[in-house]
GROMACS .gro file of N, CA and C in nm:
model
  384
    1UNK      N    1   0.084  -0.118   0.001
    1UNK     CA    2   0.000   0.000   0.000
    1UNK      C    3   0.088   0.124   0.000
    2UNK      N    4   0.066   0.214  -0.094
    2UNK     CA    5   0.143   0.338  -0.101
    2UNK      C    6   0.083   0.443  -0.010
    3UNK      N    7   0.167   0.521   0.054
    3UNK     CA    8   0.119   0.631   0.138
    3UNK      C    9   0.184   0.759   0.091
    4UNK      N   10   0.115   0.869   0.111
    4UNK     CA   11   0.169   0.999   0.075
    4UNK      C   12   0.240   1.059   0.197
    5UNK      N   13   0.318   1.161   0.170
    5UNK     CA   14   0.387   1.231   0.278
    5UNK      C   15   0.285   1.289   0.375
    6UNK      N   16   0.175   1.345   0.323
    6UNK     CA   17   0.073   1.404   0.410
    6UNK      C   18   0.012   1.297   0.500
    7UNK      N   19  -0.014   1.179   0.444
    7UNK     CA   20  -0.072   1.072   0.523
    7UNK      C   21   0.023   1.024   0.632
    8UNK      N   22   0.151   1.011   0.598
    8UNK     CA   23   0.251   0.970   0.699
    8UNK      C   24   0.262   1.077   0.808
    9UNK      N   25   0.259   1.205   0.767
    9UNK     CA   26   0.267   1.314   0.864
    9UNK      C   27   0.145   1.312   0.956
   10UNK      N   28   0.026   1.292   0.898
   10UNK     CA   29  -0.095   1.285   0.978
   10UNK      C   30  -0.089   1.169   1.076
   11UNK      N   31  -0.045   1.053   1.029
   11UNK     CA   32  -0.036   0.935   1.115
   11UNK      C   33   0.061   0.960   1.230
   12UNK      N   34   0.174   1.022   1.199
   12UNK     CA   35   0.273   1.052   1.304
   12UNK      C   36   0.216   1.151   1.405
   13UNK      N   37   0.142   1.252   1.356
   13UNK     CA   38   0.084   1.352   1.446
   13UNK      C   39  -0.020   1.287   1.536
   14UNK      N   40  -0.101   1.198   1.479
   14UNK     CA   41  -0.204   1.133   1.560
   14UNK      C   42  -0.144   1.040   1.664
   15UNK      N   43  -0.035   0.973   1.628
   15UNK     CA   44   0.028   0.881   1.722
   15UNK      C   45   0.104   0.951   1.833
   16UNK      N   46   0.159   1.072   1.804
   16UNK     CA   47   0.242   1.139   1.902
   16UNK      C   48   0.171   1.254   1.972
   17UNK      N   49   0.048   1.288   1.928
   17UNK     CA   50  -0.018   1.405   1.986
   17UNK      C   51  -0.068   1.374   2.127
   18UNK      N   52  -0.076   1.480   2.202
   18UNK     CA   53  -0.130   1.469   2.338
   18UNK      C   54  -0.279   1.491   2.335
   19UNK      N   55  -0.330   1.538   2.444
   19UNK     CA   56  -0.473   1.564   2.453
   19UNK      C   57  -0.502   1.696   2.386
   20UNK      N   58  -0.606   1.697   2.303
   20UNK     CA   59  -0.646   1.818   2.233
   20UNK      C   60  -0.757   1.884   2.314
   21UNK      N   61  -0.748   2.015   2.330
   21UNK     CA   62  -0.846   2.086   2.413
   21UNK      C   63  -0.964   2.135   2.333
   22UNK      N   64  -1.081   2.117   2.387
   22UNK     CA   65  -1.204   2.171   2.331
   22UNK      C   66  -1.282   2.228   2.449
   23UNK      N   67  -1.323   2.351   2.436
   23UNK     CA   68  -1.400   2.412   2.542
   23UNK      C   69  -1.541   2.434   2.491
   24UNK      N   70  -1.640   2.385   2.563
   24UNK     CA   71  -1.778   2.403   2.523
   24UNK      C   72  -1.823   2.543   2.557
   25UNK      N   73  -1.905   2.598   2.469
   25UNK     CA   74  -1.963   2.728   2.492
   25UNK      C   75  -2.112   2.715   2.469
   26UNK      N   76  -2.192   2.730   2.570
   26UNK     CA   77  -2.336   2.720   2.554
   26UNK      C   78  -2.380   2.578   2.521
   27UNK      N   79  -2.488   2.569   2.446
   27UNK     CA   80  -2.545   2.440   2.411
   27UNK      C   81  -2.465   2.372   2.301
   28UNK      N   82  -2.473   2.242   2.294
   28UNK     CA   83  -2.402   2.169   2.189
   28UNK      C   84  -2.499   2.115   2.085
   29UNK      N   85  -2.624   2.158   2.088
   29UNK     CA   86  -2.720   2.114   1.987
   29UNK      C   87  -2.681   2.177   1.854
   30UNK      N   88  -2.675   2.096   1.749
   30UNK     CA   89  -2.635   2.146   1.619
   30UNK      C   90  -2.727   2.092   1.511
   31UNK      N   91  -2.728   2.163   1.401
   31UNK     CA   92  -2.805   2.116   1.287
   31UNK      C   93  -2.725   2.016   1.208
   32UNK      N   94  -2.794   1.918   1.153
   32UNK     CA   95  -2.728   1.822   1.065
   32UNK      C   96  -2.692   1.891   0.935
   33UNK      N   97  -2.591   1.841   0.863
   33UNK     CA   98  -2.554   1.905   0.738
   33UNK      C   99  -2.669   1.903   0.638
   34UNK      N  100  -2.691   2.015   0.568
   34UNK     CA  101  -2.798   2.016   0.468
   34UNK      C  102  -2.763   1.924   0.352
   35UNK      N  103  -2.864   1.872   0.287
   35UNK     CA  104  -2.840   1.778   0.178
   35UNK      C  105  -2.844   1.844   0.042
   36UNK      N  106  -2.896   1.965   0.030
   36UNK     CA  107  -2.909   2.029  -0.100
   36UNK      C  108  -2.819   2.150  -0.116
   37UNK      N  109  -2.715   2.160  -0.036
   37UNK     CA  110  -2.626   2.275  -0.043
   37UNK      C  111  -2.518   2.254  -0.150
   38UNK      N  112  -2.471   2.362  -0.206
   38UNK     CA  113  -2.362   2.354  -0.301
   38UNK      C  114  -2.231   2.357  -0.225
   39UNK      N  115  -2.132   2.283  -0.271
   39UNK     CA  116  -2.002   2.281  -0.206
   39UNK      C  117  -1.892   2.274  -0.310
   40UNK      N  118  -1.772   2.236  -0.270
   40UNK     CA  119  -1.663   2.216  -0.364
   40UNK      C  120  -1.596   2.086  -0.332
   41UNK      N  121  -1.504   2.046  -0.410
   41UNK     CA  122  -1.436   1.919  -0.388
   41UNK      C  123  -1.508   1.812  -0.465
   42UNK      N  124  -1.585   1.732  -0.399
   42UNK     CA  125  -1.665   1.633  -0.467
   42UNK      C  126  -1.591   1.505  -0.494
   43UNK      N  127  -1.532   1.446  -0.396
   43UNK     CA  128  -1.470   1.320  -0.423
   43UNK      C  129  -1.390   1.263  -0.310
   44UNK      N  130  -1.389   1.322  -0.195
   44UNK     CA  131  -1.309   1.262  -0.088
   44UNK      C  132  -1.369   1.128  -0.056
   45UNK      N  133  -1.470   1.126   0.027
   45UNK     CA  134  -1.535   1.001   0.057
   45UNK      C  135  -1.441   0.883   0.043
   46UNK      N  136  -1.479   0.786  -0.034
   46UNK     CA  137  -1.397   0.668  -0.053
   46UNK      C  138  -1.283   0.693  -0.150
   47UNK      N  139  -1.279   0.810  -0.212
   47UNK     CA  140  -1.181   0.835  -0.317
   47UNK      C  141  -1.058   0.914  -0.271
   48UNK      N  142  -1.078   1.019  -0.191
   48UNK     CA  143  -0.964   1.102  -0.154
   48UNK      C  144  -0.937   1.106  -0.006
   49UNK      N  145  -1.034   1.068   0.075
   49UNK     CA  146  -1.016   1.075   0.220
   49UNK      C  147  -1.004   0.935   0.278
   50UNK      N  148  -1.067   0.912   0.390
   50UNK     CA  149  -1.058   0.785   0.461
   50UNK      C  150  -1.199   0.736   0.488
   51UNK      N  151  -1.254   0.660   0.394
   51UNK     CA  152  -1.391   0.616   0.408
   51UNK      C  153  -1.484   0.728   0.366
   52UNK      N  154  -1.563   0.779   0.459
   52UNK     CA  155  -1.656   0.887   0.426
   52UNK      C  156  -1.621   1.015   0.500
   53UNK      N  157  -1.494   1.036   0.529
   53UNK     CA  158  -1.450   1.158   0.594
   53UNK      C  159  -1.311   1.193   0.546
   54UNK      N  160  -1.274   1.316   0.570
   54UNK     CA  161  -1.141   1.366   0.535
   54UNK      C  162  -1.080   1.421   0.663
   55UNK      N  163  -0.953   1.391   0.689
   55UNK     CA  164  -0.891   1.445   0.811
   55UNK      C  165  -0.873   1.596   0.800
   56UNK      N  166  -0.892   1.665   0.910
   56UNK     CA  167  -0.874   1.809   0.913
   56UNK      C  168  -0.810   1.853   1.042
   57UNK      N  169  -0.736   1.963   1.034
   57UNK     CA  170  -0.672   2.019   1.154
   57UNK      C  171  -0.694   2.170   1.152
   58UNK      N  172  -0.727   2.226   1.269
   58UNK     CA  173  -0.752   2.369   1.281
   58UNK      C  174  -0.621   2.445   1.267
   59UNK      N  175  -0.620   2.542   1.176
   59UNK     CA  176  -0.500   2.623   1.152
   59UNK      C  177  -0.528   2.772   1.176
   60UNK      N  178  -0.627   2.801   1.259
   60UNK     CA  179  -0.660   2.940   1.293
   60UNK      C  180  -0.547   2.999   1.378
   61UNK      N  181  -0.530   3.132   1.373
   61UNK     CA  182  -0.425   3.194   1.453
   61UNK      C  183  -0.453   3.194   1.604
   62UNK      N  184  -0.574   3.164   1.641
   62UNK     CA  185  -0.614   3.157   1.783
   62UNK      C  186  -0.733   3.064   1.793
   63UNK      N  187  -0.814   3.082   1.898
   63UNK     CA  188  -0.935   3.001   1.913
   63UNK      C  189  -1.021   3.014   1.788
   64UNK      N  190  -1.078   2.902   1.742
   64UNK     CA  191  -1.171   2.901   1.628
   64UNK      C  192  -1.310   2.872   1.679
   65UNK      N  193  -1.403   2.965   1.656
   65UNK     CA  194  -1.543   2.942   1.693
   65UNK      C  195  -1.607   2.856   1.585
   66UNK      N  196  -1.667   2.745   1.625
   66UNK     CA  197  -1.743   2.662   1.532
   66UNK      C  198  -1.890   2.682   1.563
   67UNK      N  199  -1.972   2.675   1.461
   67UNK     CA  200  -2.107   2.725   1.471
   67UNK      C  201  -2.217   2.624   1.442
   68UNK      N  202  -2.336   2.657   1.486
   68UNK     CA  203  -2.452   2.572   1.470
   68UNK      C  204  -2.491   2.559   1.323
   69UNK      N  205  -2.478   2.665   1.247
   69UNK     CA  206  -2.509   2.668   1.104
   69UNK      C  207  -2.390   2.727   1.029
   70UNK      N  208  -2.380   2.700   0.896
   70UNK     CA  209  -2.264   2.750   0.821
   70UNK      C  210  -2.275   2.898   0.782
   71UNK      N  211  -2.273   2.982   0.884
   71UNK     CA  212  -2.280   3.125   0.864
   71UNK      C  213  -2.211   3.195   0.981
   72UNK      N  214  -2.144   3.308   0.958
   72UNK     CA  215  -2.073   3.375   1.067
   72UNK      C  216  -2.162   3.435   1.174
   73UNK      N  217  -2.293   3.444   1.153
   73UNK     CA  218  -2.382   3.500   1.253
   73UNK      C  219  -2.456   3.392   1.332
   74UNK      N  220  -2.433   3.265   1.300
   74UNK     CA  221  -2.496   3.155   1.372
   74UNK      C  222  -2.435   3.141   1.512
   75UNK      N  223  -2.511   3.089   1.607
   75UNK     CA  224  -2.458   3.072   1.743
   75UNK      C  225  -2.333   2.984   1.746
   76UNK      N  226  -2.238   3.023   1.832
   76UNK     CA  227  -2.116   2.946   1.853
   76UNK      C  228  -2.150   2.829   1.945
   77UNK      N  229  -2.108   2.707   1.905
   77UNK     CA  230  -2.137   2.590   1.989
   77UNK      C  231  -2.011   2.533   2.053
   78UNK      N  232  -1.894   2.565   2.000
   78UNK     CA  233  -1.766   2.522   2.057
   78UNK      C  234  -1.656   2.618   2.014
   79UNK      N  235  -1.544   2.613   2.086
   79UNK     CA  236  -1.425   2.688   2.048
   79UNK      C  237  -1.310   2.587   2.043
   80UNK      N  238  -1.234   2.588   1.932
   80UNK     CA  239  -1.127   2.491   1.912
   80UNK      C  240  -0.992   2.561   1.908
   81UNK      N  241  -0.893   2.498   1.969
   81UNK     CA  242  -0.757   2.550   1.965
   81UNK      C  243  -0.688   2.515   1.833
   82UNK      N  244  -0.592   2.596   1.790
   82UNK     CA  245  -0.512   2.558   1.673
   82UNK      C  246  -0.448   2.420   1.699
   83UNK      N  247  -0.448   2.337   1.596
   83UNK     CA  248  -0.394   2.202   1.610
   83UNK      C  249  -0.500   2.097   1.640
   84UNK      N  250  -0.621   2.140   1.678
   84UNK     CA  251  -0.728   2.044   1.703
   84UNK      C  252  -0.756   1.965   1.577
   85UNK      N  253  -0.770   1.834   1.589
   85UNK     CA  254  -0.794   1.747   1.474
   85UNK      C  255  -0.933   1.686   1.482
   86UNK      N  256  -0.999   1.682   1.366
   86UNK     CA  257  -1.134   1.625   1.359
   86UNK      C  258  -1.157   1.572   1.220
   87UNK      N  259  -1.266   1.501   1.202
   87UNK     CA  260  -1.307   1.448   1.073
   87UNK      C  261  -1.391   1.553   1.001
   88UNK      N  262  -1.352   1.587   0.879
   88UNK     CA  263  -1.431   1.677   0.796
   88UNK      C  264  -1.520   1.589   0.710
   89UNK      N  265  -1.651   1.598   0.735
   89UNK     CA  266  -1.744   1.510   0.665
   89UNK      C  267  -1.781   1.564   0.527
   90UNK      N  268  -1.805   1.696   0.518
   90UNK     CA  269  -1.848   1.751   0.390
   90UNK      C  270  -1.833   1.904   0.392
   91UNK      N  271  -1.861   1.966   0.278
   91UNK     CA  272  -1.845   2.110   0.260
   91UNK      C  273  -1.968   2.170   0.194
   92UNK      N  274  -2.001   2.294   0.232
   92UNK     CA  275  -2.109   2.369   0.168
   92UNK      C  276  -2.058   2.507   0.133
   93UNK      N  277  -2.128   2.571   0.040
   93UNK     CA  278  -2.102   2.710   0.004
   93UNK      C  279  -2.199   2.795   0.084
   94UNK      N  280  -2.146   2.890   0.162
   94UNK     CA  281  -2.230   2.973   0.246
   94UNK      C  282  -2.180   3.116   0.242
   95UNK      N  283  -2.221   3.198   0.338
   95UNK     CA  284  -2.173   3.335   0.344
   95UNK      C  285  -2.021   3.337   0.364
   96UNK      N  286  -1.957   3.427   0.294
   96UNK     CA  287  -1.811   3.437   0.300
   96UNK      C  288  -1.765   3.475   0.440
   97UNK      N  289  -1.660   3.409   0.486
   97UNK     CA  290  -1.598   3.440   0.614
   97UNK      C  291  -1.449   3.459   0.590
   98UNK      N  292  -1.401   3.578   0.614
   98UNK     CA  293  -1.259   3.608   0.593
   98UNK      C  294  -1.217   3.582   0.447
   99UNK      N  295  -1.310   3.611   0.353
   99UNK     CA  296  -1.279   3.596   0.212
   99UNK      C  297  -1.302   3.457   0.155
  100UNK      N  298  -1.346   3.360   0.236
  100UNK     CA  299  -1.366   3.224   0.190
  100UNK      C  300  -1.512   3.185   0.212
  101UNK      N  301  -1.586   3.147   0.104
  101UNK     CA  302  -1.729   3.117   0.122
  101UNK      C  303  -1.760   2.972   0.160
  102UNK      N  304  -1.659   2.889   0.183
  102UNK     CA  305  -1.683   2.747   0.210
  102UNK      C  306  -1.681   2.718   0.361
  103UNK      N  307  -1.764   2.622   0.400
  103UNK     CA  308  -1.778   2.582   0.539
  103UNK      C  309  -1.770   2.430   0.546
  104UNK      N  310  -1.695   2.379   0.646
  104UNK     CA  311  -1.680   2.235   0.667
  104UNK      C  312  -1.767   2.189   0.784
  105UNK      N  313  -1.829   2.073   0.768
  105UNK     CA  314  -1.901   2.008   0.879
  105UNK      C  315  -1.800   1.918   0.949
  106UNK      N  316  -1.769   1.950   1.075
  106UNK     CA  317  -1.677   1.870   1.156
  106UNK      C  318  -1.760   1.768   1.232
  107UNK      N  319  -1.742   1.641   1.198
  107UNK     CA  320  -1.832   1.538   1.252
  107UNK      C  321  -1.807   1.509   1.399
  108UNK      N  322  -1.687   1.527   1.450
  108UNK     CA  323  -1.660   1.499   1.590
  108UNK      C  324  -1.724   1.598   1.684
  109UNK      N  325  -1.709   1.727   1.653
  109UNK     CA  326  -1.768   1.831   1.739
  109UNK      C  327  -1.909   1.867   1.694
  110UNK      N  328  -1.951   1.809   1.581
  110UNK     CA  329  -2.086   1.831   1.525
  110UNK      C  330  -2.116   1.980   1.511
  111UNK      N  331  -2.030   2.048   1.435
  111UNK     CA  332  -2.046   2.192   1.415
  111UNK      C  333  -1.982   2.233   1.283
  112UNK      N  334  -2.013   2.353   1.239
  112UNK     CA  335  -1.960   2.408   1.114
  112UNK      C  336  -1.838   2.495   1.142
  113UNK      N  337  -1.737   2.484   1.058
  113UNK     CA  338  -1.616   2.565   1.071
  113UNK      C  339  -1.585   2.631   0.936
  114UNK      N  340  -1.538   2.756   0.938
  114UNK     CA  341  -1.498   2.818   0.812
  114UNK      C  342  -1.383   2.739   0.750
  115UNK      N  343  -1.394   2.704   0.625
  115UNK     CA  344  -1.294   2.620   0.558
  115UNK      C  345  -1.156   2.683   0.555
  116UNK      N  346  -1.148   2.813   0.556
  116UNK     CA  347  -1.018   2.880   0.552
  116UNK      C  348  -0.932   2.855   0.675
  117UNK      N  349  -0.992   2.802   0.780
  117UNK     CA  350  -0.919   2.778   0.904
  117UNK      C  351  -0.904   2.630   0.938
  118UNK      N  352  -0.937   2.542   0.842
  118UNK     CA  353  -0.922   2.397   0.861
  118UNK      C  354  -0.843   2.341   0.745
  119UNK      N  355  -0.727   2.285   0.774
  119UNK     CA  356  -0.640   2.227   0.671
  119UNK      C  357  -0.676   2.080   0.652
  120UNK      N  358  -0.696   2.039   0.526
  120UNK     CA  359  -0.737   1.902   0.496
  120UNK      C  360  -0.629   1.825   0.422
  121UNK      N  361  -0.504   1.863   0.439
  121UNK     CA  362  -0.390   1.789   0.383
  121UNK      C  363  -0.398   1.774   0.232
  122UNK      N  364  -0.462   1.870   0.165
  122UNK     CA  365  -0.473   1.866   0.020
  122UNK      C  366  -0.574   1.765  -0.032
  123UNK      N  367  -0.646   1.699   0.058
  123UNK     CA  368  -0.748   1.601   0.017
  123UNK      C  369  -0.878   1.674  -0.015
  124UNK      N  370  -0.949   1.623  -0.112
  124UNK     CA  371  -1.076   1.684  -0.149
  124UNK      C  372  -1.185   1.646  -0.050
  125UNK      N  373  -1.276   1.739  -0.028
  125UNK     CA  374  -1.387   1.720   0.065
  125UNK      C  375  -1.515   1.708  -0.016
  126UNK      N  376  -1.599   1.606   0.012
  126UNK     CA  377  -1.722   1.590  -0.067
  126UNK      C  378  -1.826   1.696  -0.035
  127UNK      N  379  -1.917   1.716  -0.129
  127UNK     CA  380  -2.033   1.803  -0.106
  127UNK      C  381  -2.121   1.743   0.003
  128UNK      N  382  -2.191   1.829   0.074
  128UNK     CA  383  -2.289   1.781   0.173
  128UNK      C  384  -2.415   1.741   0.099
   0.00000   0.00000   0.00000
């Protein structure tokens, strides 16, 4: 089985990482990803990611607020530290945040994150 440098790096990071911090803010009730939203990528799933998810890591300069809906005015449901790792399930096109209109559904924290602050190791993320 061939592996890429990004995959080896991710595996090493997962094996050597310590505890990742997540601080809850308010309620953790979230909306499920919409099924009719437009997104980009279109092929991670079984093709570019790992099963039906793509690995992602928060690359924000500080705490990243993740939201109930894919919009910057939606309620914040969690705050993630840079380096936090989660599964990116899918992507939608929504209101632009910091110049990027794409939003990722993070399946572990069950919240939406602006795509510009989540690195997916160059892997494509499927549409929601």
